[in-house]
Tab-separated table of C-alpha atoms in Angstrom:
chain	number	residue	atom	x	y	z
J	46	UNK	CA	48.448	-36.045	1.006
J	47	UNK	CA	45.050	-35.572	2.660
J	48	UNK	CA	44.831	-32.606	5.227
J	49	UNK	CA	41.889	-32.526	7.480
J	50	UNK	CA	40.384	-29.090	7.599
J	51	UNK	CA	39.924	-27.907	11.345
J	52	UNK	CA	36.386	-27.962	12.757
J	53	UNK	CA	34.842	-24.818	13.474
J	54	UNK	CA	34.625	-24.385	17.456
J	55	UNK	CA	31.169	-24.951	18.807
J	56	UNK	CA	31.100	-21.383	20.141
J	57	UNK	CA	31.499	-19.760	16.646
J	58	UNK	CA	27.988	-19.137	15.315
J	59	UNK	CA	27.456	-19.347	11.727
J	60	UNK	CA	27.017	-15.915	10.083
J	61	UNK	CA	23.748	-14.433	9.214
J	62	UNK	CA	22.546	-14.686	5.855
J	63	UNK	CA	22.454	-11.821	3.437
J	64	UNK	CA	18.376	-11.837	3.594
J	65	UNK	CA	18.651	-12.277	7.434
J	66	UNK	CA	20.744	-9.257	7.709
J	67	UNK	CA	18.285	-7.387	5.487
J	68	UNK	CA	15.310	-8.654	7.774
J	69	UNK	CA	17.041	-7.313	10.851
J	70	UNK	CA	17.958	-3.936	9.075
J	71	UNK	CA	14.231	-3.468	8.108
J	72	UNK	CA	13.271	-4.188	11.594
J	73	UNK	CA	15.818	-1.610	13.032
J	74	UNK	CA	14.617	0.826	10.535
J	75	UNK	CA	11.249	0.448	11.799
J	76	UNK	CA	12.249	1.374	15.381
J	77	UNK	CA	14.141	4.705	14.079
J	78	UNK	CA	11.195	5.374	11.690
J	79	UNK	CA	8.738	5.093	14.799
J	80	UNK	CA	10.883	7.263	16.847
J	81	UNK	CA	10.873	9.915	13.993
J	82	UNK	CA	7.121	9.711	13.788
J	83	UNK	CA	6.751	10.087	17.695
J	84	UNK	CA	9.313	12.788	18.252
J	85	UNK	CA	8.981	14.713	14.983
J	86	UNK	CA	5.667	14.029	13.581
J	87	UNK	CA	3.439	13.495	16.443
J	88	UNK	CA	5.393	15.611	19.047
J	89	UNK	CA	4.301	13.634	21.846
J	90	UNK	CA	3.291	10.162	23.288
J	91	UNK	CA	-0.466	10.508	22.138
J	92	UNK	CA	-0.893	8.105	20.367
J	93	UNK	CA	2.164	5.942	21.446
J	94	UNK	CA	3.528	4.567	18.081
J	95	UNK	CA	7.209	3.896	19.308
J	96	UNK	CA	6.136	1.541	22.269
J	97	UNK	CA	3.396	0.119	20.054
J	98	UNK	CA	5.240	-0.744	16.901
J	99	UNK	CA	8.969	0.419	17.299
J	100	UNK	CA	9.857	-1.760	20.512
J	101	UNK	CA	8.042	-5.016	19.017
J	102	UNK	CA	10.332	-4.483	15.896
J	103	UNK	CA	13.370	-4.778	18.107
J	104	UNK	CA	11.781	-7.654	19.858
J	105	UNK	CA	11.119	-9.658	16.570
J	106	UNK	CA	14.776	-8.914	15.431
J	107	UNK	CA	16.297	-10.678	18.701
J	108	UNK	CA	15.497	-14.282	17.626
J	109	UNK	CA	16.906	-13.533	14.276
J	110	UNK	CA	20.098	-12.177	15.494
J	111	UNK	CA	20.534	-14.651	18.248
J	112	UNK	CA	19.131	-18.078	17.141
J	113	UNK	CA	20.699	-18.130	13.528
J	114	UNK	CA	18.397	-20.855	12.184
J	115	UNK	CA	17.158	-20.728	8.649
J	116	UNK	CA	13.308	-20.531	9.602
J	117	UNK	CA	14.010	-17.624	12.270
J	118	UNK	CA	13.920	-14.628	9.735
J	119	UNK	CA	10.190	-15.574	9.369
J	120	UNK	CA	9.757	-13.679	12.557
J	121	UNK	CA	10.672	-10.521	10.719
J	122	UNK	CA	8.121	-11.480	7.920
J	123	UNK	CA	5.701	-12.114	10.510
J	124	UNK	CA	6.147	-8.727	12.215
J	125	UNK	CA	5.715	-6.877	8.715
J	126	UNK	CA	2.689	-8.892	7.845
J	127	UNK	CA	1.096	-8.024	11.285
J	128	UNK	CA	2.388	-4.531	10.846
J	129	UNK	CA	0.824	-3.969	7.327
J	130	UNK	CA	-2.618	-5.671	8.586
J	131	UNK	CA	-2.766	-3.177	11.577
J	132	UNK	CA	-1.705	-0.033	9.701
J	133	UNK	CA	-2.800	-0.736	6.123
J	134	UNK	CA	-5.849	1.765	6.251
J	135	UNK	CA	-3.469	4.473	7.787
J	136	UNK	CA	-1.104	4.029	5.315
J	137	UNK	CA	-3.433	3.767	2.395
J	138	UNK	CA	-4.953	7.131	3.650
J	139	UNK	CA	-1.639	8.938	3.878
J	140	UNK	CA	-0.748	7.609	0.219
J	141	UNK	CA	-3.791	9.000	-1.091
J	142	UNK	CA	-3.039	12.510	0.149
J	143	UNK	CA	0.297	13.814	-1.225
J	144	UNK	CA	-0.474	17.089	-0.445
J	145	UNK	CA	0.405	16.505	3.273
J	146	UNK	CA	4.118	16.137	2.290
J	147	UNK	CA	5.402	15.044	5.580
J	148	UNK	CA	3.155	12.056	6.437
J	149	UNK	CA	2.910	11.104	2.841
J	150	UNK	CA	6.727	10.622	2.491
J	151	UNK	CA	7.062	9.051	5.704
J	152	UNK	CA	4.363	6.408	4.536
J	153	UNK	CA	6.200	5.988	1.248
J	154	UNK	CA	9.329	5.111	3.057
J	155	UNK	CA	7.593	2.968	5.644
J	156	UNK	CA	5.862	0.963	3.072
J	157	UNK	CA	9.051	0.428	1.368
J	158	UNK	CA	10.589	-0.707	4.215
J	159	UNK	CA	7.860	-3.178	5.038
J	160	UNK	CA	7.881	-4.505	1.504
J	161	UNK	CA	11.555	-5.098	1.589
J	162	UNK	CA	11.336	-6.617	5.240
J	163	UNK	CA	8.544	-8.916	4.293
J	164	UNK	CA	10.219	-10.253	1.235
J	165	UNK	CA	13.737	-10.394	2.920
J	166	UNK	CA	12.120	-12.444	5.838
J	167	UNK	CA	10.406	-14.903	3.648
J	168	UNK	CA	13.218	-15.089	1.253
J	169	UNK	CA	15.778	-15.757	3.967
J	170	UNK	CA	13.660	-18.796	5.312
J	171	UNK	CA	13.250	-20.269	1.960
J	172	UNK	CA	16.685	-19.816	0.488
J	173	UNK	CA	19.224	-22.555	0.703
J	174	UNK	CA	22.272	-20.321	0.263
J	175	UNK	CA	23.525	-17.587	2.690
J	176	UNK	CA	24.235	-15.222	-0.674
J	177	UNK	CA	21.837	-12.489	-1.607
J	178	UNK	CA	19.439	-13.758	-4.622
J	179	UNK	CA	19.292	-11.772	-7.758
J	180	UNK	CA	15.687	-10.988	-7.325
J	181	UNK	CA	16.191	-9.302	-4.049
J	182	UNK	CA	18.448	-6.673	-5.554
J	183	UNK	CA	15.851	-5.998	-8.458
J	184	UNK	CA	13.282	-5.642	-5.626
J	185	UNK	CA	15.231	-3.068	-3.615
J	186	UNK	CA	16.017	-1.003	-7.079
J	187	UNK	CA	12.655	-1.174	-8.223
J	188	UNK	CA	11.084	-0.005	-4.843
J	189	UNK	CA	13.723	2.680	-4.496
J	190	UNK	CA	12.833	4.182	-7.812
J	191	UNK	CA	9.195	4.039	-7.105
J	192	UNK	CA	9.645	5.734	-3.821
J	193	UNK	CA	11.901	8.433	-5.466
J	194	UNK	CA	9.338	8.938	-8.132
J	195	UNK	CA	6.442	9.229	-5.564
J	196	UNK	CA	8.244	11.834	-3.561
J	197	UNK	CA	9.039	13.929	-6.584
J	198	UNK	CA	5.316	13.888	-7.634
J	199	UNK	CA	4.303	14.931	-4.172
J	200	UNK	CA	6.934	17.636	-4.130
J	201	UNK	CA	5.314	19.166	-7.397
J	202	UNK	CA	3.533	22.466	-6.619
J	203	UNK	CA	-0.417	22.220	-7.390
J	204	UNK	CA	-2.995	24.702	-7.991
J	205	UNK	CA	-4.977	25.000	-5.025
J	206	UNK	CA	-8.499	23.315	-5.284
J	207	UNK	CA	-9.885	25.735	-2.842
J	208	UNK	CA	-12.557	28.729	-3.535
J	209	UNK	CA	-10.855	31.807	-4.705
J	210	UNK	CA	-10.668	34.609	-2.045
J	211	UNK	CA	-12.533	37.250	-4.090
J	212	UNK	CA	-15.342	34.866	-4.844
J	213	UNK	CA	-15.446	34.012	-1.166
J	214	UNK	CA	-15.483	37.614	0.073
J	215	UNK	CA	-18.534	38.214	-2.396
J	216	UNK	CA	-20.745	35.289	-0.943
J	217	UNK	CA	-23.272	36.572	1.538
J	218	UNK	CA	-22.443	36.089	5.238
J	219	UNK	CA	-24.608	35.089	8.240
J	220	UNK	CA	-23.942	36.457	11.587
J	221	UNK	CA	-25.752	35.698	14.806
J	222	UNK	CA	-26.527	37.923	17.794
J	223	UNK	CA	-27.572	35.955	20.904
J	224	UNK	CA	-28.444	32.848	18.934
J	225	UNK	CA	-30.537	34.716	16.292
J	226	UNK	CA	-29.621	35.166	12.739
J	227	UNK	CA	-29.886	38.572	10.910
J	228	UNK	CA	-31.565	37.331	7.961
J	229	UNK	CA	-34.592	34.710	8.339
J	230	UNK	CA	-33.799	33.096	4.893
J	231	UNK	CA	-30.815	32.266	2.694
J	232	UNK	CA	-31.339	31.675	-0.860
J	233	UNK	CA	-28.763	29.851	-3.180
């Protein structure tokens, strides 16, 4: 006995693939990370990071959610590629200075989000199935471990690389009175 399956109504859209959902999640995370940076780290709207990067992340997420074509998650990958190109020097600077814990940890999380978003967007466009591939789970676990390790290393106390206060107090000091120095020469 042959029974025909009912056709899906035209108004029901296909669900987002797993990688497309990850792409949208990273774009939403970018918006919230930029809001955190704007209001907590910067404390004002100079520079305007939320309008410059957070709102475009939401705009790049809209086609992924509404059009649901296989190639549309490339919008997310494009956003992350442009984001990394525009902010690569700032991220590299922040990652090179773990002594500034707040910006270091923020940059670690932002870079991890960007890498996952870039991989998810490109992977969703290339995937032939809607399920999450094995490599993506390994990528997320590896990046999470690297982030946790970097944050733990940054949290370790370090000896100051500055000059000892007693040594600094023993050095000669120059003072000025009406733009004249009290010593004509200083020999080191």
